[in-house]
Coordinates of C-alpha atoms and ligand atoms in Angstrom, one line a residue:
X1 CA 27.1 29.9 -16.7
X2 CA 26.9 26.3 -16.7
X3 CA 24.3 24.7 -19.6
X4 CA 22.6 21.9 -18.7
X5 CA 21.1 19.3 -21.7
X6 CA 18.2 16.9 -20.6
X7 CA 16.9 14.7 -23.6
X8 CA 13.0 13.6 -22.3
X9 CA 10.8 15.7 -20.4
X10 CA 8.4 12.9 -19.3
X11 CA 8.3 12.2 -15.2
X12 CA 12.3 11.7 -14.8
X13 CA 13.3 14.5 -17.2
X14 CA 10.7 17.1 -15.7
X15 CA 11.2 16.4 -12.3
X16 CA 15.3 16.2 -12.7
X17 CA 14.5 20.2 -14.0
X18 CA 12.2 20.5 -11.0
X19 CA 14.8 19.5 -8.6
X20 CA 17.8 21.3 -10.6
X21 CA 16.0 24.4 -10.5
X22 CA 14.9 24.2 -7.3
X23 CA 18.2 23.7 -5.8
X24 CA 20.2 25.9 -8.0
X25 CA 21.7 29.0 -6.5
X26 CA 20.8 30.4 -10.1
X27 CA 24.5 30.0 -12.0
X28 CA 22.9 27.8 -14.8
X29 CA 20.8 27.4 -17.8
X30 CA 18.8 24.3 -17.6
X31 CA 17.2 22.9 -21.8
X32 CA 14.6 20.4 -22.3
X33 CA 14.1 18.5 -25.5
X34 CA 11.1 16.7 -25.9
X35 CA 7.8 17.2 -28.4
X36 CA 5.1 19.6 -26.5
X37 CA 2.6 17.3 -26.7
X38 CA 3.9 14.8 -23.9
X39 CA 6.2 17.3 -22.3
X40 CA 5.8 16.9 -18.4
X41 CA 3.8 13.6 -19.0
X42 CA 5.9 11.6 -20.7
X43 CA 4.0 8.1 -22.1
X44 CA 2.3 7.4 -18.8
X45 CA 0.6 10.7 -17.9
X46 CA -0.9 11.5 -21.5
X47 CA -3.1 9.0 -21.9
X48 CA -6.0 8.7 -25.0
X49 CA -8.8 7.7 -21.9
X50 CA -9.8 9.1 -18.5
X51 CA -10.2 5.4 -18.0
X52 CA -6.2 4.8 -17.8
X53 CA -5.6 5.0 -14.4
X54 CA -2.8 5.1 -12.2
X55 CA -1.6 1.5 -11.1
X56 CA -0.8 3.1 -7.4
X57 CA -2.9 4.6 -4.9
X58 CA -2.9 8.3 -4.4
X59 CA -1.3 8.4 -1.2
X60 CA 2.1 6.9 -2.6
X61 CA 2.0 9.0 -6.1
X62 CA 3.9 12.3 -4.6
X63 CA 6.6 13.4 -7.2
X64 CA 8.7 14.9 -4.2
X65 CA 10.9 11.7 -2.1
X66 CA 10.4 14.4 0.7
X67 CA 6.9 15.5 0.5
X68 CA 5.1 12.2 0.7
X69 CA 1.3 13.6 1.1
X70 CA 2.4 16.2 -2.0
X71 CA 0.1 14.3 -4.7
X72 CA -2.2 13.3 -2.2
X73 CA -2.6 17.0 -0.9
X74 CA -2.2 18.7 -4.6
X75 CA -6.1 16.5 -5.1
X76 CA -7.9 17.2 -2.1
X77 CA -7.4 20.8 -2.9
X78 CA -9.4 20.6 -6.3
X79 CA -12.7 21.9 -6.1
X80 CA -14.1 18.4 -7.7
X81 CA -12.8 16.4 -4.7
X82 CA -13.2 18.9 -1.7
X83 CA -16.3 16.6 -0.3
X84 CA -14.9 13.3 -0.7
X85 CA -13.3 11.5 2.2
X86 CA -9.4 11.8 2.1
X87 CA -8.4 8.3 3.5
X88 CA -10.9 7.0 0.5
X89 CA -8.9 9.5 -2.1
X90 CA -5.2 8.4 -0.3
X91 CA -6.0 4.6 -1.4
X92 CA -7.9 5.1 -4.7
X93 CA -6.4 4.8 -8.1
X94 CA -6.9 7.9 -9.8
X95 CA -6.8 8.9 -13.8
X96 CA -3.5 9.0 -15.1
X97 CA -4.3 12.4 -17.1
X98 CA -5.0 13.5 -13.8
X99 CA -1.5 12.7 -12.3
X100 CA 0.1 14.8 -16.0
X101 CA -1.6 17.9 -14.8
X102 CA -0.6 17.6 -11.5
X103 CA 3.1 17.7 -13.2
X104 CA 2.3 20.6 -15.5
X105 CA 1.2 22.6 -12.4
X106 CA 4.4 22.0 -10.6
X107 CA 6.4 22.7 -13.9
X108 CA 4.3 26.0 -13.9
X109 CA 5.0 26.5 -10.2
X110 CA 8.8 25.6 -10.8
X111 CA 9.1 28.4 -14.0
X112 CA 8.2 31.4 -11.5
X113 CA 11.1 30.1 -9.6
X114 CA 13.4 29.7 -12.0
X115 CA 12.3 33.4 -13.3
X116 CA 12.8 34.3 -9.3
X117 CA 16.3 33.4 -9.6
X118 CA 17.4 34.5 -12.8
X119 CA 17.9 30.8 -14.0
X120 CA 17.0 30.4 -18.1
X121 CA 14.9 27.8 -19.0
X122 CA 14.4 26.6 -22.4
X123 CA 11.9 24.0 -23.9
X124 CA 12.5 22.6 -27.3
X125 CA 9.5 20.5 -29.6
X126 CA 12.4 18.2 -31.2
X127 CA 13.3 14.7 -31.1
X128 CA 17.1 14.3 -30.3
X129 CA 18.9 11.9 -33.5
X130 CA 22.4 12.2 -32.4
X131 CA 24.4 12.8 -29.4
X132 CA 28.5 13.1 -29.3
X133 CA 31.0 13.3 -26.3
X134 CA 34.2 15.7 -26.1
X135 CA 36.2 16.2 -22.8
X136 CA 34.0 18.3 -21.3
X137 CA 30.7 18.8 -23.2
X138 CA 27.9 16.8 -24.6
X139 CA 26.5 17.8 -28.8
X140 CA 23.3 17.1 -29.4
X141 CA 21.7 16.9 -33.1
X142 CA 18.4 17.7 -33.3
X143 CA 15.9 16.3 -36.0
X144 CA 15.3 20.1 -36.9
X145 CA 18.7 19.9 -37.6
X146 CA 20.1 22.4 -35.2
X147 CA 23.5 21.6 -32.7
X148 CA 23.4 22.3 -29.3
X149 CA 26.5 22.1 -26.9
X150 CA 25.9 21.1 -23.2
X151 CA 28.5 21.0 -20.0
X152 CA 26.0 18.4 -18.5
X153 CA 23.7 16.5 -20.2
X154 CA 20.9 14.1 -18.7
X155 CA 19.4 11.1 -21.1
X156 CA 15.8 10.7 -19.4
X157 CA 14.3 9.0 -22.5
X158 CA 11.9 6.6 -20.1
X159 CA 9.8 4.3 -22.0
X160 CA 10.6 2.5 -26.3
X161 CA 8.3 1.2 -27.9
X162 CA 7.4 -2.1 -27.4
X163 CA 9.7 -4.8 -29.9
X164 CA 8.1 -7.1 -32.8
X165 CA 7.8 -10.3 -31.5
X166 CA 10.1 -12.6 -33.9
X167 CA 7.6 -14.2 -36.3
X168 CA 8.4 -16.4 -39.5
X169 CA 7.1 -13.6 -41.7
X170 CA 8.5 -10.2 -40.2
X171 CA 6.9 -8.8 -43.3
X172 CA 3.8 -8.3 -41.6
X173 CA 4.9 -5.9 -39.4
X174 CA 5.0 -3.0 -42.4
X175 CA 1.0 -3.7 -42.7
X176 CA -1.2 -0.8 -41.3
X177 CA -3.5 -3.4 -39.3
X178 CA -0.5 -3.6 -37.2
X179 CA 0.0 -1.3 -33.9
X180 CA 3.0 -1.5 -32.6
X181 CA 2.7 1.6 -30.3
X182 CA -0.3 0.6 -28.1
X183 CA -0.3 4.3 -26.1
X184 CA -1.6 6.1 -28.9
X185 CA -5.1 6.3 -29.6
X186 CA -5.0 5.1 -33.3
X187 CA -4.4 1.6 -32.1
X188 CA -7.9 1.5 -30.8
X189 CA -9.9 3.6 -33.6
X190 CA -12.0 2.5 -36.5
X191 CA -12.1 -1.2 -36.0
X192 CA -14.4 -3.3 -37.7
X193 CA -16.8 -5.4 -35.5
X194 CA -17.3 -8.6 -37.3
X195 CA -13.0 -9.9 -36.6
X196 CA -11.9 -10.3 -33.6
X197 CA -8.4 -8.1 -32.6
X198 CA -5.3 -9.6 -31.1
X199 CA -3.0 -7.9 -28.3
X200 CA 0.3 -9.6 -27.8
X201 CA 0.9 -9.3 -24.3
X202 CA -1.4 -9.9 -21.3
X203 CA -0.1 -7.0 -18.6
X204 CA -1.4 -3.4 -17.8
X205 CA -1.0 -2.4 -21.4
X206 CA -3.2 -5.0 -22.1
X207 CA -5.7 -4.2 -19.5
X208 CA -5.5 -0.3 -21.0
X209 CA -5.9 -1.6 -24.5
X210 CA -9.0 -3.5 -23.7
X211 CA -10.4 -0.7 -22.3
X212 CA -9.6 1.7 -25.0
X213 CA -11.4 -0.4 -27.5
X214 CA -14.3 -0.7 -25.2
X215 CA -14.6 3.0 -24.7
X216 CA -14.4 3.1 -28.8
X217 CA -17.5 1.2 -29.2
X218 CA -15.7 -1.6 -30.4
X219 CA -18.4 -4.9 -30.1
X220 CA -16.2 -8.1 -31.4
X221 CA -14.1 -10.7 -29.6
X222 CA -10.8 -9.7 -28.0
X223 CA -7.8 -12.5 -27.9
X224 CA -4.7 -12.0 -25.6
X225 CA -1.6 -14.2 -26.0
X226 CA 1.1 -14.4 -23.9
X227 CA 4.5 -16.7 -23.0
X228 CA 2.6 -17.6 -20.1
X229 CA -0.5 -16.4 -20.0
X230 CA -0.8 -15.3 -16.0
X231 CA -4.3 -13.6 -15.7
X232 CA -3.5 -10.6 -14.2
X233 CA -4.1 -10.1 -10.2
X234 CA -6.2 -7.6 -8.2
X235 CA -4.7 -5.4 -5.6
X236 CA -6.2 -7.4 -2.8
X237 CA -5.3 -7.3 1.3
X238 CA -5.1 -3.4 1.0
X239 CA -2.1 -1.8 2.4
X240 CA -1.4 -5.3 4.3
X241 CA 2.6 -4.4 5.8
X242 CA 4.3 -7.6 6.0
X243 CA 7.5 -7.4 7.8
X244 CA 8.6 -10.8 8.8
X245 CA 10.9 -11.9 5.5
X246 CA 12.8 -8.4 6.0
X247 CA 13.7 -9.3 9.2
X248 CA 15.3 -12.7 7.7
X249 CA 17.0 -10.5 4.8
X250 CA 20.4 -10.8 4.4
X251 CA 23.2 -8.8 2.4
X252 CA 24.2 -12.1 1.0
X253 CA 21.6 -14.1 0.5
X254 CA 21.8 -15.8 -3.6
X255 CA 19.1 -16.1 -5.4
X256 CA 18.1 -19.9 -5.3
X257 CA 18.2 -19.0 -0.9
X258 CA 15.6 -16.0 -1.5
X259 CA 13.6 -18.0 -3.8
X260 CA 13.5 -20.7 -0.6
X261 CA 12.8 -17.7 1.8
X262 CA 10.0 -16.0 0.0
X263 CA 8.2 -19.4 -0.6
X264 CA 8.2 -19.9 3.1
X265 CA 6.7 -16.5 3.9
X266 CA 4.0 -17.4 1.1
X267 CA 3.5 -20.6 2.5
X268 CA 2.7 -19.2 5.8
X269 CA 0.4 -16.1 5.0
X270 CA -1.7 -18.4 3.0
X271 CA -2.6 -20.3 6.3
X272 CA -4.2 -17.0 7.4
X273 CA -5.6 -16.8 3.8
X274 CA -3.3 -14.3 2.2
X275 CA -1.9 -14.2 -0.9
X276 CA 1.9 -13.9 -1.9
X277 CA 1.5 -10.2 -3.0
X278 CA 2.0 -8.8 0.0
X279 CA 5.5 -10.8 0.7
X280 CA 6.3 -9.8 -2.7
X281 CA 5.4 -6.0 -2.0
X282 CA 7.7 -6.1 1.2
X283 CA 10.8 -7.1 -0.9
X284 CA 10.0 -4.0 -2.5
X285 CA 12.6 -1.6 -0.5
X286 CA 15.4 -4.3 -0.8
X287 CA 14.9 -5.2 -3.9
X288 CA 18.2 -2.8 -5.9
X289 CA 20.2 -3.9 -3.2
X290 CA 19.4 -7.7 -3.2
X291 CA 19.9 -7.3 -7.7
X292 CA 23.4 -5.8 -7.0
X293 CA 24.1 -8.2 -5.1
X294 CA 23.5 -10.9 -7.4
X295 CA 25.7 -12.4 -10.1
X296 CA 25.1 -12.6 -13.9
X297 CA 23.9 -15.8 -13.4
X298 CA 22.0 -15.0 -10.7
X299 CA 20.0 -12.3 -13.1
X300 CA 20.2 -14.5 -16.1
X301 CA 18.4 -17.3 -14.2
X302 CA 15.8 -14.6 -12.7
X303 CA 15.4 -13.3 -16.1
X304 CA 14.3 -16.4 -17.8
X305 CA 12.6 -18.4 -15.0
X306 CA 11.0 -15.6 -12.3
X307 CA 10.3 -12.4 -14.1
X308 CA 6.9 -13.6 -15.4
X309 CA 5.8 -15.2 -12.0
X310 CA 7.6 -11.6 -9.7
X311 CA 5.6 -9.4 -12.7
X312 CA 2.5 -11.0 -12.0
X313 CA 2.7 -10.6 -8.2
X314 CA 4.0 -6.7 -8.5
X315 CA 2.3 -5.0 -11.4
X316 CA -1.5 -5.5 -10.3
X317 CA -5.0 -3.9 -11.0
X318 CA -7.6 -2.3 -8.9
X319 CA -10.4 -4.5 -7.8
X320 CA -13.0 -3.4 -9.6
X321 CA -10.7 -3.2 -13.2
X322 CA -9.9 -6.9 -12.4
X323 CA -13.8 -7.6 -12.2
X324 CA -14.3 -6.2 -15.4
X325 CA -11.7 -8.2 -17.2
X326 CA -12.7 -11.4 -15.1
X327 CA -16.6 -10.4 -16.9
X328 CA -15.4 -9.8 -20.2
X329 CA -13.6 -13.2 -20.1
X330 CA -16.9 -14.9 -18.5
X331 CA -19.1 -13.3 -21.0
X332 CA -16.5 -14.5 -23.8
X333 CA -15.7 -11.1 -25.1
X334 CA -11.9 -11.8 -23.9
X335 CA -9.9 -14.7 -24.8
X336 CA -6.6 -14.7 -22.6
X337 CA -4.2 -17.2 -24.1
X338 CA -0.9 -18.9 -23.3
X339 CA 0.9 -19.7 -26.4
X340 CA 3.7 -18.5 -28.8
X341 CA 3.1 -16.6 -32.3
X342 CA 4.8 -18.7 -34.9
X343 CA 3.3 -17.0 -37.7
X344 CA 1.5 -13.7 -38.9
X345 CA -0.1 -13.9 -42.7
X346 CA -2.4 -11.2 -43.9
X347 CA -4.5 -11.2 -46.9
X348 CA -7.4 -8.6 -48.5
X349 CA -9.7 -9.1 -45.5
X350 CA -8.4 -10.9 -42.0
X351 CA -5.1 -11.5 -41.0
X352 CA -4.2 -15.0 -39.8
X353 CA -2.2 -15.8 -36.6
X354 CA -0.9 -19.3 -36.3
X355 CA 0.5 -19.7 -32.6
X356 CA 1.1 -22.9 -30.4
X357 CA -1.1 -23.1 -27.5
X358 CA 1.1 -23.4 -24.2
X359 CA -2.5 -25.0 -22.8
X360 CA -3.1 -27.7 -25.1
X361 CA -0.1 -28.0 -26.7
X362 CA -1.4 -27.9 -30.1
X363 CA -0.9 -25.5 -33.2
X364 CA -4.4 -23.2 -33.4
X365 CA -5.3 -20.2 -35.7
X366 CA -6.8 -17.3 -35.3
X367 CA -8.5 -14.8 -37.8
X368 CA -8.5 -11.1 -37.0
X369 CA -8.8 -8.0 -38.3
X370 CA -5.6 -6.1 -36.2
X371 CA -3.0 -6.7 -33.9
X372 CA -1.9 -4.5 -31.0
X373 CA 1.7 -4.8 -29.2
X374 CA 1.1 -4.6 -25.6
X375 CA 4.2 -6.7 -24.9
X376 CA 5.7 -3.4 -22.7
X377 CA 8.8 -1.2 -23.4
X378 CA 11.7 -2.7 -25.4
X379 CA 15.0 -2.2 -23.3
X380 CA 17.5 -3.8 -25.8
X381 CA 18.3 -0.5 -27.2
X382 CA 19.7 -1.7 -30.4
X383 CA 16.0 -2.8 -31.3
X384 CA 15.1 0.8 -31.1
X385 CA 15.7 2.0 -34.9
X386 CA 16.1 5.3 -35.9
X387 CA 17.6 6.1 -32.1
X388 CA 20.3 8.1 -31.1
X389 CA 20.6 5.7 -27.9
X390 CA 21.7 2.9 -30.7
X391 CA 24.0 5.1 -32.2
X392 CA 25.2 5.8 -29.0
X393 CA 26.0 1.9 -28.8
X394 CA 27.5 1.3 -31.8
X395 CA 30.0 4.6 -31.3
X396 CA 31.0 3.2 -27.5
X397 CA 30.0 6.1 -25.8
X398 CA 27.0 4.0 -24.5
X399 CA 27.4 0.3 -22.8
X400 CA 24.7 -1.5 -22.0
X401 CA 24.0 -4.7 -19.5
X402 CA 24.9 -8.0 -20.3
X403 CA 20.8 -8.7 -20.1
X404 CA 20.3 -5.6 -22.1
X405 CA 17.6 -4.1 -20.1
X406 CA 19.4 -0.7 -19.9
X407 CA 22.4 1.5 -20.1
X408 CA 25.3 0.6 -18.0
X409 CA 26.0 3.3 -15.5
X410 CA 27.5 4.3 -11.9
X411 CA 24.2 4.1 -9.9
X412 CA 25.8 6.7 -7.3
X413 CA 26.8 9.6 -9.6
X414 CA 24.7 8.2 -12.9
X415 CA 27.1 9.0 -14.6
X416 CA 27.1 6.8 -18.0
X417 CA 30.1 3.9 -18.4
X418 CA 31.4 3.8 -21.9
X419 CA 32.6 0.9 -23.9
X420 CA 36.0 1.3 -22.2
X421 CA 34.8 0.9 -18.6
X422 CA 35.1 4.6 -17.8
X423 CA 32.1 7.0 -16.9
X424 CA 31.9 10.2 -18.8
X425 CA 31.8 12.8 -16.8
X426 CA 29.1 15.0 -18.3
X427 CA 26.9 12.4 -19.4
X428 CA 24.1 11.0 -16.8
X429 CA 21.2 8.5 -17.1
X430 CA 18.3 7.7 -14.6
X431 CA 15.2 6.0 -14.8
X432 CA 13.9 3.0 -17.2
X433 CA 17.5 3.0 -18.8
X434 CA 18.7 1.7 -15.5
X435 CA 17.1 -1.5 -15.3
X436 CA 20.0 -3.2 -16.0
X437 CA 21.7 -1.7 -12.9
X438 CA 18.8 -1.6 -10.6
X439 CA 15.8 -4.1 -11.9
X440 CA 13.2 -1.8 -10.3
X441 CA 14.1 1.8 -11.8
X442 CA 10.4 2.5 -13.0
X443 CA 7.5 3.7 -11.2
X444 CA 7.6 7.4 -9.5
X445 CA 8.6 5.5 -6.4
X446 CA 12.3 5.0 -7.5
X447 CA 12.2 7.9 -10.3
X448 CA 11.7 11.0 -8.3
X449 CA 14.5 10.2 -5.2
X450 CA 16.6 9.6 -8.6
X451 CA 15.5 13.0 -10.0
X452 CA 15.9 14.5 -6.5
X453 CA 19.4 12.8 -5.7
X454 CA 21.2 13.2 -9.8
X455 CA 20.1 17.5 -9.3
X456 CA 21.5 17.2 -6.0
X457 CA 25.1 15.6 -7.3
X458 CA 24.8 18.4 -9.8
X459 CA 24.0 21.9 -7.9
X460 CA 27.8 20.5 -6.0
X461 CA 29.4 20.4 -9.5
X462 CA 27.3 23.8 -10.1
X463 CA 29.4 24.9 -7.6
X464 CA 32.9 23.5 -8.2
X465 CA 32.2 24.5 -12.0
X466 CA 31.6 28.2 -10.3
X467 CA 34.7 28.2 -8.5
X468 CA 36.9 26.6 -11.8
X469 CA 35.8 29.9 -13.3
X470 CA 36.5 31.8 -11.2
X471 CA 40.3 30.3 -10.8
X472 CA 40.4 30.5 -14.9
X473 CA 39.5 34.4 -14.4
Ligands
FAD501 C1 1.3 3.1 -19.7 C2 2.1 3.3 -18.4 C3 1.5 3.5 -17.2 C4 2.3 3.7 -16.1 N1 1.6 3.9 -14.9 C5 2.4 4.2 -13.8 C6 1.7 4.4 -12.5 O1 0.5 4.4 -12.4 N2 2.5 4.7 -11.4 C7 3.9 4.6 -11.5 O2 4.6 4.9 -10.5 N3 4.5 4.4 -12.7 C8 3.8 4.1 -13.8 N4 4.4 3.8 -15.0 C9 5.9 3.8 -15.0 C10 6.4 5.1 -15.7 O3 7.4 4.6 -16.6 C11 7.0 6.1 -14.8 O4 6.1 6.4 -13.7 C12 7.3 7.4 -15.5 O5 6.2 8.0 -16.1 C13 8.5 7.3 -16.4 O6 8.8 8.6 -16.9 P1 10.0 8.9 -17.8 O7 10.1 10.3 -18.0 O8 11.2 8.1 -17.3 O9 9.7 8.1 -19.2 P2 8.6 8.5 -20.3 O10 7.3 8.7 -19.7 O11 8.7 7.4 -21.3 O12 9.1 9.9 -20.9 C14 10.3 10.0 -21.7 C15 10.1 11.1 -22.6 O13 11.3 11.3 -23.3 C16 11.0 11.6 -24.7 N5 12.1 11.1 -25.5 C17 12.5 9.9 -25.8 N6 13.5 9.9 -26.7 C18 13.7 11.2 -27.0 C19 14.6 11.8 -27.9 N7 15.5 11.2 -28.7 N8 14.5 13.2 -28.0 C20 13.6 13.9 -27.3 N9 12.8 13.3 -26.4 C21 12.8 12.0 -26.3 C22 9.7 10.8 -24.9 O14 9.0 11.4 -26.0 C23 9.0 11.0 -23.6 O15 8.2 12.2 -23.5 C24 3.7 3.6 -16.2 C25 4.3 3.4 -17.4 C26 3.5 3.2 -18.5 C27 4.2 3.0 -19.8

């Protein structure tokens, strides 16, 4: 019987098991490692407020790549939406704790069939520290200290924690006014009123955070600081399909000759007084091919010159969130700045910020009482301390990109590529962890044809690994 490993049971992990079992003929034993907690949710789906919501409508949230209306269907059936209209449910943006339900019900739905078909499932409440390779197996150390040996083992560890920002004293990152994980609920508890509190980081995290300490009473002033400090957009033009840059796509098209493209296209919505979202949105299907394509320079130059600016136009709010930051910021309850933090100083009562204001070009200072990270996940996996992944570096069974925004890997089989070029056979990775590979490897969109695809690729070896057996017998 073929043992199957898979470190994460957030979205990819779960739905990698969802897929496995579905498709197995029943010849394996499938084990998840991840703390109960956030097993089936992952960081996105166990949110600390009902006011997190989803950053995509309904009608695009199935986790099946083959049952589109699956999400969409899985709502209307609940007895607290059975009167409200279904096109108005298809294009809201619903709670995020809502969507990690919805994947503990099809994890409970997917147990009676593994139970149907005699496949064991096991779910362990540990934190993998250290992972080895052999010819034909994968170890795994556990941090309550058991081993487990796997034939096939699946690293879906999604989302780090975001990185410290470099300051002048790193120091201050030890103090307990400091939050670097801004998904837990701490971040936003017990604050005191008279200081102001600082998020680094003016994206979705940011927009969460702001409405976490909202929802916690919290009265003061909130700053933001940013490289650039975009505001964040609405979702406007809902649904608007623009197909007239696909049809002038190209395979080989370089970067600086998209960047030329997409500007036309911009150009000439905003005649009929649309935005650029909408051209951005449309790249959308394209947009792994078009990052293959490109060269390191290509993605270097993307990296440090367009990634704010393509953020901005794809990672966007519902209306009536954006209102509510747009008010906050009128009423001057939110400060969003562009600037860099050069230094972080605390003493017995406020911390000091000292940053340089991108605006005004001058040096300004701020006094708070905390600072939350909402700079997003860290992908340079030797940042991550205490991980196996950076272990995983440093012994060469992991590679990761020249950018270092994941693990290097073989997109078709996912197979992992070690330090000498060559993929391992039993180790796979999907999701986050293949930025590097694929730039957009993130929402539910890309994750769950990746989930569907890997278990797919697998059940095949499930078979050949049946038939070595057999021949060993
Ligand atoms: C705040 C937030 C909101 C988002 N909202 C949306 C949205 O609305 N729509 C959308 O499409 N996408 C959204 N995303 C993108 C999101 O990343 C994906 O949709 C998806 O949830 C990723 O799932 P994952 O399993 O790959 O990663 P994660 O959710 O990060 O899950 C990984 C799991 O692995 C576990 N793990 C990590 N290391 C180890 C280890 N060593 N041992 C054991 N377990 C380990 C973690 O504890 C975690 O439970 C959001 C992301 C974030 C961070």
């Amino acid at each position: 019987m073929k043992k199957i490993g898979i470190i994460g049971g957030g979205f990819t992990g779960t739905m990698t098991a969802v897929q496995l079992i579905t498709k197995s003929s029943g010849s394996c034993e499938i084990t998840i490692i991840n703390e109960r907690e956030t097993f089936n949710k992952g960081v996105a789906y166990n949110p600390y407020s009902e006011k997190h919501i989803l950053n995509v409508i309904t009608g695009k949230m199935s986790a099946y790549p083959d049952k589109p209306d699956h999400f969409l269907d899985w709502v209307m059936s609940r007895s607290e939406f059975q009167d409200r209209d279904k096109t108005l449910i298809e294009n809201s943006f619903l709670p995020r704790k809502l969507y990690g339900e919805y994947l503990t019900e099809i994890w409970a739905d997917t147990i009676k069939t593994a139970d149907s078909k005699g496949i064991d499932v096991n779910v362990i409440d540990s934190f993998v520290i250290d992972l080895d390779v052999n010819e034909n197996s994968v170890s795994l150390l556990l941090e309550n200290e058991s081993n487990l040996i796997f034939d096939e083992c699946i690293i879906a560890t999604g989302n780090q924690i975001p990185r410290n920002p470099v300051v002048k004293n790193n120091e201050f990152y030890k103090s307990k006014n400091y939050y670097q994980n801004p998904w837990l609920i701490d971040s936003v508890k017990d604050l005191n009123n008279d200081l102001p509190v600082l998020l680094i980081g003016n994206g979705l995290t940011m927009v969460d955070t702001v409405i976490g300490l909202l929802e916690q009473g919290f009265k003061g002033e909130i700053f933001s600081i940013s490289p650039n400090g975009f505001n964040i957009l609405p979702h406007r033009h809902n649904g608007l399909k623009y197909t007239k840059l696909t049809d002038e796509l190209s395979d080989n098209l370089s970067l600086f000759e998209l960047v030329k493209l997409v500007n036309k296209h911009i150009k000439m919505v905003r005649e009929y007084g649309v935005s650029a979202e909408p051209v951005i949105d449309s790249l959308r299907p394209h947009t792994q091919k078009i990052w293959k394509k490109f060269t390191d320079n290509e993605k270097e130059l993307f990296m440090s010159r367009l990634r704010h600016l393509w953020g901005v136009a794809r990672h966007r709010i519902p209306l009536h969130m954006h209102d509510k930051i747009q008010k906050l910021q009128i009423d001057g309850r939110l400060h969003i700045n562009s600037g860099k933090i050069i230094d972080i100083i605390e003493s017995d009562n406020f911390i000091t910020v000292e940053f340089f204001n991108h605006h005004d070009h001058t040096m300004q200072k701020l006094k708070v009482s905390r600072i939350i990270n909402c700079t997003g996940p860290e992908t340079d996996l030797m940042n991550v301390e205490k991980s196996f992944l950076k272990n995983c570096l440093i012994k060469g069974i992991l590679t990761q990109d020249k950018l270092k925004l994941g693990i290097t890997a073989d997109t078709e089989t996912f197979q992992v590529i070690n330090s000498e070029g060559k993929p391992h056979i039993s180790l796979f990775t999907l999701g986050s962890n293949l930025k590097g590979e694929l730039w957009e490897s993130t929402a539910v969109n890309e994750l769950r044809g990746q989930a569907e695809k890997l278990a797919e690729r697998l059940k095949t070896a499930e078979h050949s690994h049946e038939v070595k057996n057999a021949e060993s017998l």
